[in-house]
Amino acid sequence: MVSIPIALEGQRHEVIVGAGASSEAPALAAGRDRVAILADRRVAALHGPLIDGASTLEVDAGEPLKSMDGLAQVLDFCAAAGLSRGSLLVAYGGGTVGDLGGLAASLFKRGLDVLQVPTTLLAQVDASVGGKTAINLPAGKNLAGSFHQPAGVLCDTALLATLSDAEFSSGLGEVIKTSIIGGEAALGQTEELMGSLIERDPRALTAVVEACVRVKAQVVVSDPEERGPRRALNLGHTFAHAIESAAGYGAVPHGVAVGVGLGLAARAAEATCGAPSELTERTVLLLERAGLPSSLGALRGVYGLEERLTPAALRAGLAHDKKGAVGAPEFVLARGAGDVIMGQPLDEDLLAELLA
Ligand code: GLY
């Protein structure tokens, strides 16, 4: 197991990566006056309770969980469990459980420590690291949230063995994104290990999760509250959010939408910023090897959402992306591995071509 420190002004914690990392949870909870667990019901059934004797709220993971009702349920659970500001809330599940648990922890009694134990590939390489928390509003995804750095993150790669193939591939979308942002060494490693990753080889999983956490940790430390450089982590995400919004939230898994977003961002970077076609080819090949669509055409074919993923609906979804200025979508594009530019507008002709 490896431990990756994240040191921010006024806060320091470790991300522990490796097979068996979740067995560190009882030690991290020791000394707290109370411990409560927000757990994905399926994960708890497959992998056990994490910490014996802790009050546990089991929930059904998924985007509908990230609602006002879901938040109220978790806050009521914290109150019923008698948590104080010296207690610990553990979020044990994928990204939706981590986002909701993190937000509840940031609100309960004005701030309670949260231990993130992410159980999906997507949550281990992205969502659990960096302190973003959120629920969705009817107006859009992740529109109500906070930055609340966790007390620790345990990325137990052994837990990834029970993910469905679809959920695992979705996580590979974020792996590919982070590898491009990380630079040639990270991208080269993901290319080298993709075959073993798909086989869920334990060593490949740990190496790649570790590499992604290191890339993300470096970016987060430079800009914890996303005022500048952290926006690089949104590579492919302006397109991805438009896809998720046009398809209806939950219809296309986030990492799948990110994969298509990476393919579109690569083509946009080639057309506007002099990015080499080789980077587009490498991106598309990695997505294909991961079992992910790299174009809207392929996505429409796989998900049968032709009526929803129309160019007009996607263009409207771009206008609503919360990271861009109102009505003028901005994009994060890679000119090369590790060379990411932010805040790029794209002209309407190019957008029309990309969204066709
Ligand atoms: N998922 C992007 C970020 O944490 O900033």
Coordinates of C-alpha atoms and ligand atoms in Angstrom, one line a residue:
M1 CA 0.0 0.0 0.0
V2 CA 1.1 3.5 -0.6
S3 CA 0.2 6.7 1.2
I4 CA -0.1 10.0 -0.7
P5 CA -0.2 13.1 1.5
I6 CA -2.3 16.0 0.5
A7 CA -1.2 19.1 2.5
L8 CA -3.3 22.2 2.2
E9 CA -3.3 25.4 4.2
G10 CA -4.7 24.4 7.6
Q11 CA -5.4 20.7 6.7
R12 CA -3.4 17.6 5.9
H13 CA -4.6 14.2 5.1
E14 CA -3.5 11.0 3.4
V15 CA -4.9 9.0 0.5
I16 CA -4.0 5.4 1.1
V17 CA -4.0 3.2 -2.1
G18 CA -3.8 -0.5 -2.4
A19 CA -5.5 -3.9 -2.0
G20 CA -6.8 -4.0 1.6
A21 CA -6.6 -0.2 2.2
S22 CA -10.2 -0.2 3.7
S23 CA -8.9 -2.3 6.6
E24 CA -7.3 0.9 7.9
A25 CA -10.7 2.4 8.6
P26 CA -11.0 1.1 12.3
A27 CA -7.5 2.6 13.1
L28 CA -8.5 5.9 11.5
A29 CA -11.7 6.0 13.5
A30 CA -10.1 5.2 16.8
G31 CA -10.2 8.0 19.3
R32 CA -13.4 9.6 17.8
D33 CA -16.3 10.0 20.3
R34 CA -18.6 8.4 17.7
V35 CA -18.4 6.9 14.3
A36 CA -21.2 6.6 11.8
I37 CA -21.2 5.1 8.3
L38 CA -23.1 6.1 5.2
A39 CA -22.9 2.9 3.1
D40 CA -23.9 1.8 -0.3
R41 CA -26.3 -1.1 0.5
R42 CA -24.8 -3.3 -2.2
V43 CA -21.2 -2.6 -1.1
A44 CA -22.0 -3.4 2.5
A45 CA -23.6 -6.7 1.5
L46 CA -20.7 -7.7 -0.6
H47 CA -17.8 -6.5 1.5
G48 CA -19.0 -6.3 5.1
P49 CA -19.5 -3.5 7.6
L50 CA -16.1 -1.8 7.5
I51 CA -16.1 -0.8 11.2
D52 CA -17.9 -3.2 13.6
G53 CA -20.5 -1.6 15.9
A54 CA -20.7 1.7 14.0
S55 CA -24.2 3.2 13.4
T56 CA -24.8 2.6 9.7
L57 CA -27.3 4.1 7.2
E58 CA -27.5 1.9 4.1
V59 CA -28.6 3.7 0.9
D60 CA -29.2 2.9 -2.7
A61 CA -26.4 4.5 -4.6
G62 CA -27.0 6.5 -7.8
E63 CA -27.8 10.1 -8.9
P64 CA -31.3 10.1 -7.3
L65 CA -29.5 9.8 -3.9
K66 CA -27.9 13.2 -4.4
S67 CA -31.1 15.1 -3.7
M68 CA -32.5 17.4 -1.0
D69 CA -34.3 14.4 0.4
G70 CA -31.2 12.3 0.5
L71 CA -29.3 15.1 2.2
A72 CA -32.1 15.5 4.8
Q73 CA -32.0 11.8 5.4
V74 CA -28.2 11.8 6.1
L75 CA -28.4 14.9 8.3
D76 CA -31.2 13.2 10.4
F77 CA -29.1 10.1 10.6
C78 CA -26.1 12.1 11.9
A79 CA -28.4 13.6 14.6
A80 CA -29.9 10.3 15.5
A81 CA -26.5 8.7 15.8
G82 CA -25.6 11.5 18.3
L83 CA -22.6 12.7 16.3
S84 CA -20.6 15.7 17.7
R85 CA -18.0 17.8 15.9
G86 CA -15.4 15.3 17.3
S87 CA -17.1 12.4 15.6
L88 CA -16.4 10.8 12.2
L89 CA -18.7 10.1 9.3
V90 CA -17.5 7.5 6.9
A91 CA -18.7 7.6 3.3
Y92 CA -18.5 4.0 2.0
G93 CA -19.5 3.7 -1.6
G94 CA -19.1 5.2 -5.0
G95 CA -19.1 8.8 -6.1
T96 CA -22.8 9.5 -5.2
V97 CA -22.3 8.2 -1.7
G98 CA -19.1 10.2 -1.3
D99 CA -20.6 13.4 -2.7
L100 CA -23.6 13.2 -0.4
G101 CA -21.7 12.1 2.7
G102 CA -19.1 14.8 2.2
L103 CA -21.8 17.5 1.9
A104 CA -23.7 16.3 4.9
A105 CA -20.4 16.2 6.9
S106 CA -19.6 19.8 5.8
L107 CA -23.1 20.9 7.1
F108 CA -23.8 18.9 10.2
K109 CA -23.0 21.1 13.2
R110 CA -21.2 23.4 10.8
G111 CA -18.6 20.8 9.9
L112 CA -17.8 17.2 10.8
D113 CA -14.8 15.1 9.6
V114 CA -15.5 12.7 6.8
L115 CA -13.5 9.6 5.9
Q116 CA -13.9 8.7 2.2
V117 CA -13.8 5.0 1.4
P118 CA -14.5 5.0 -2.4
T119 CA -15.5 1.7 -3.8
T120 CA -15.7 2.4 -7.6
L121 CA -12.8 3.1 -9.9
L122 CA -14.3 6.5 -10.8
A123 CA -14.5 7.5 -7.2
Q124 CA -11.0 6.2 -6.4
V125 CA -9.3 8.1 -9.2
D126 CA -11.3 11.3 -9.1
A127 CA -14.4 11.9 -7.0
S128 CA -13.1 11.0 -3.5
V129 CA -9.9 13.1 -3.8
G130 CA -9.9 16.9 -3.5
G131 CA -12.9 17.6 -1.2
K132 CA -15.7 18.4 -3.7
T133 CA -19.1 17.5 -2.3
A134 CA -22.5 18.1 -3.9
I135 CA -26.1 17.2 -4.5
N136 CA -28.1 17.8 -7.7
L137 CA -30.9 20.3 -8.1
P138 CA -33.8 20.0 -10.6
A139 CA -31.9 22.8 -12.5
G140 CA -28.7 20.7 -12.9
K141 CA -26.1 18.3 -11.6
N142 CA -23.9 19.2 -8.6
L143 CA -25.4 22.6 -8.3
A144 CA -25.4 22.7 -4.5
G145 CA -22.2 21.7 -2.8
S146 CA -19.1 22.7 -0.9
F147 CA -15.4 22.1 -0.6
H148 CA -14.9 19.9 2.5
Q149 CA -11.5 18.1 2.5
P150 CA -11.8 14.6 4.0
A151 CA -9.9 13.5 7.1
G152 CA -8.6 10.6 4.9
V153 CA -9.3 8.6 1.8
L154 CA -8.9 4.8 1.6
C155 CA -8.7 3.6 -2.0
D156 CA -9.0 -0.2 -1.6
T157 CA -8.3 -1.6 -5.1
A158 CA -9.5 -5.1 -4.0
L159 CA -13.0 -3.7 -3.8
L160 CA -13.0 -3.1 -7.5
A161 CA -13.2 -6.8 -8.2
T162 CA -17.0 -6.8 -7.7
L163 CA -17.8 -3.8 -10.0
S164 CA -19.9 -4.5 -13.0
D165 CA -18.1 -4.3 -16.3
A166 CA -20.1 -1.2 -17.2
E167 CA -19.2 0.6 -13.9
F168 CA -15.6 -0.4 -14.3
S169 CA -15.3 1.0 -17.9
S170 CA -17.0 4.2 -16.8
G171 CA -14.2 4.7 -14.3
L172 CA -11.6 4.1 -17.1
G173 CA -13.0 7.3 -18.7
E174 CA -11.7 9.3 -15.7
V175 CA -8.5 7.3 -15.7
I176 CA -7.8 8.3 -19.3
K177 CA -8.6 11.9 -18.6
T178 CA -6.3 12.1 -15.6
S179 CA -3.5 10.3 -17.6
I180 CA -3.7 12.9 -20.4
I181 CA -3.6 15.8 -17.8
G182 CA -0.7 14.1 -15.9
G183 CA 1.7 14.1 -18.9
E184 CA 3.6 11.6 -21.0
A185 CA 4.7 9.3 -18.1
A186 CA 1.1 8.9 -16.8
L187 CA -0.4 8.5 -20.3
G188 CA 2.3 6.0 -21.3
Q189 CA 1.7 3.9 -18.2
T190 CA -2.0 3.8 -18.8
E191 CA -1.4 2.7 -22.4
E192 CA 1.0 0.1 -21.2
L193 CA -1.3 -1.2 -18.5
M194 CA -4.7 -0.9 -20.2
G195 CA -4.8 -4.7 -21.2
S196 CA -4.1 -5.7 -17.6
L197 CA -6.4 -3.1 -16.2
I198 CA -9.3 -4.5 -18.1
E199 CA -8.4 -7.9 -16.7
R200 CA -8.5 -6.1 -13.3
D201 CA -5.0 -7.2 -12.5
P202 CA -4.4 -6.2 -8.9
R203 CA -0.9 -4.7 -9.6
A204 CA -2.1 -2.7 -12.6
L205 CA -5.1 -1.4 -10.7
T206 CA -3.0 -0.2 -7.8
A207 CA -0.4 1.4 -10.1
V208 CA -2.9 3.3 -12.1
V209 CA -5.1 4.4 -9.1
E210 CA -1.9 5.6 -7.4
A211 CA -0.7 7.5 -10.5
C212 CA -4.1 9.2 -10.9
V213 CA -4.3 10.1 -7.3
R214 CA -0.8 11.6 -7.5
V215 CA -1.8 13.7 -10.5
K216 CA -5.0 14.9 -8.9
A217 CA -3.4 15.6 -5.5
Q218 CA -0.8 17.8 -7.2
V219 CA -3.5 19.8 -9.0
V220 CA -5.7 20.1 -5.9
V221 CA -2.9 21.3 -3.7
S222 CA -2.2 24.1 -6.2
D223 CA -5.8 25.2 -6.3
P224 CA -8.1 23.6 -3.7
E225 CA -11.2 25.6 -4.5
E226 CA -11.0 25.6 -8.3
R227 CA -10.2 29.3 -8.9
G228 CA -7.7 28.5 -11.7
P229 CA -5.5 25.5 -12.3
R230 CA -7.9 22.9 -10.9
R231 CA -10.2 23.6 -13.9
A232 CA -7.7 21.4 -15.8
L233 CA -9.5 18.4 -14.2
N234 CA -12.5 19.3 -16.3
L235 CA -10.9 18.2 -19.5
G236 CA -13.7 16.7 -21.6
H237 CA -16.3 17.7 -19.0
T238 CA -18.1 20.6 -20.7
F239 CA -19.1 18.2 -23.5
A240 CA -19.7 15.4 -20.9
H241 CA -22.1 17.6 -18.8
A242 CA -24.0 18.5 -22.0
I243 CA -24.3 14.8 -22.9
E244 CA -25.6 13.9 -19.4
S245 CA -28.0 16.8 -19.3
A246 CA -29.4 16.0 -22.8
A247 CA -29.6 12.3 -22.1
G248 CA -31.3 12.8 -18.8
Y249 CA -29.2 12.5 -15.6
G250 CA -28.2 8.9 -14.9
A251 CA -29.0 7.6 -18.5
V252 CA -25.3 7.8 -19.5
P253 CA -22.8 7.0 -16.8
H254 CA -20.5 10.0 -16.0
G255 CA -17.3 8.3 -17.0
V256 CA -18.8 7.2 -20.4
A257 CA -19.9 10.8 -21.0
V258 CA -16.4 12.0 -20.1
G259 CA -14.9 9.5 -22.5
V260 CA -16.9 10.9 -25.4
G261 CA -16.0 14.4 -24.1
L262 CA -12.3 13.5 -24.3
G263 CA -12.8 12.4 -27.9
L264 CA -14.6 15.7 -28.8
A265 CA -12.1 17.8 -26.9
A266 CA -9.2 16.1 -28.7
R267 CA -10.8 17.0 -32.1
A268 CA -11.5 20.6 -30.9
A269 CA -7.8 20.9 -29.7
E270 CA -6.6 19.7 -33.1
A271 CA -8.8 22.2 -34.9
T272 CA -8.0 25.2 -32.7
C273 CA -4.8 24.9 -30.7
G274 CA -2.4 23.0 -32.9
A275 CA -2.7 19.7 -30.9
P276 CA -1.1 16.9 -32.8
S277 CA -3.5 14.3 -34.5
E278 CA -1.4 11.7 -32.7
L279 CA -2.9 12.8 -29.4
T280 CA -6.4 12.3 -30.8
E281 CA -5.4 8.9 -32.1
R282 CA -4.0 7.9 -28.7
T283 CA -7.1 9.1 -26.9
V284 CA -9.5 7.3 -29.2
L285 CA -7.5 4.1 -29.1
L286 CA -7.4 4.1 -25.3
L287 CA -11.1 4.7 -25.1
E288 CA -11.8 1.9 -27.6
R289 CA -9.5 -0.5 -25.6
A290 CA -11.4 0.5 -22.4
G291 CA -14.7 -0.4 -24.1
L292 CA -15.9 3.2 -24.2
P293 CA -17.4 5.2 -27.1
S294 CA -15.2 8.0 -28.3
S295 CA -17.7 9.8 -30.5
L296 CA -21.3 10.9 -30.3
G297 CA -22.2 8.6 -33.2
A298 CA -20.8 5.6 -31.2
L299 CA -22.5 6.8 -28.0
R300 CA -25.9 7.2 -29.8
G301 CA -25.5 3.7 -31.2
V302 CA -24.7 2.1 -27.9
Y303 CA -27.3 3.8 -25.7
G304 CA -30.1 4.3 -28.4
L305 CA -30.6 7.9 -27.3
E306 CA -30.7 9.4 -30.8
E307 CA -33.9 11.3 -30.0
R308 CA -32.4 12.9 -26.9
L309 CA -28.8 13.4 -28.0
T310 CA -29.6 15.7 -30.8
P311 CA -27.2 18.5 -31.8
A312 CA -29.7 21.1 -30.6
A313 CA -30.2 19.5 -27.2
L314 CA -26.4 19.1 -26.7
R315 CA -25.9 22.7 -27.7
A316 CA -28.5 23.8 -25.1
G317 CA -26.7 21.6 -22.5
L318 CA -23.4 23.3 -23.3
A319 CA -25.0 26.7 -22.5
H320 CA -26.0 25.5 -19.1
D321 CA -22.6 24.1 -18.0
K322 CA -22.0 25.7 -14.6
K323 CA -18.3 26.2 -15.2
G324 CA -18.6 28.5 -18.2
A325 CA -19.8 32.1 -18.4
V326 CA -23.6 32.3 -19.0
G327 CA -24.4 31.5 -22.6
A328 CA -20.7 31.2 -23.7
P329 CA -19.4 27.7 -23.0
E330 CA -15.8 27.4 -22.3
F331 CA -13.7 24.3 -22.8
V332 CA -10.6 22.7 -21.3
L333 CA -8.4 21.3 -24.1
A334 CA -5.1 19.4 -24.2
R335 CA -2.5 20.6 -26.7
G336 CA -0.4 17.7 -25.7
A337 CA 0.0 15.2 -22.8
G338 CA 0.4 17.4 -19.7
D339 CA -0.3 20.6 -21.6
V340 CA -3.8 21.6 -20.8
I341 CA -5.4 25.0 -21.5
M342 CA -8.5 26.3 -19.9
G343 CA -11.3 28.8 -20.7
Q344 CA -11.3 28.1 -24.4
P345 CA -14.3 29.3 -26.4
L346 CA -15.1 27.4 -29.7
D347 CA -16.8 29.0 -32.6
E348 CA -20.3 27.9 -33.6
D349 CA -19.3 26.2 -36.9
L350 CA -16.8 24.0 -35.1
L351 CA -19.4 23.2 -32.3
A352 CA -22.0 22.3 -34.9
E353 CA -19.5 20.0 -36.6
L354 CA -18.5 18.3 -33.3
L355 CA -22.1 17.9 -32.1
A356 CA -23.4 16.5 -35.4
Ligands
GLY1 N1 -13.6 16.2 -10.6 C1 -12.9 17.4 -10.8 C2 -12.4 18.0 -9.6 O1 -12.4 17.4 -8.5 O2 -12.0 19.1 -9.6

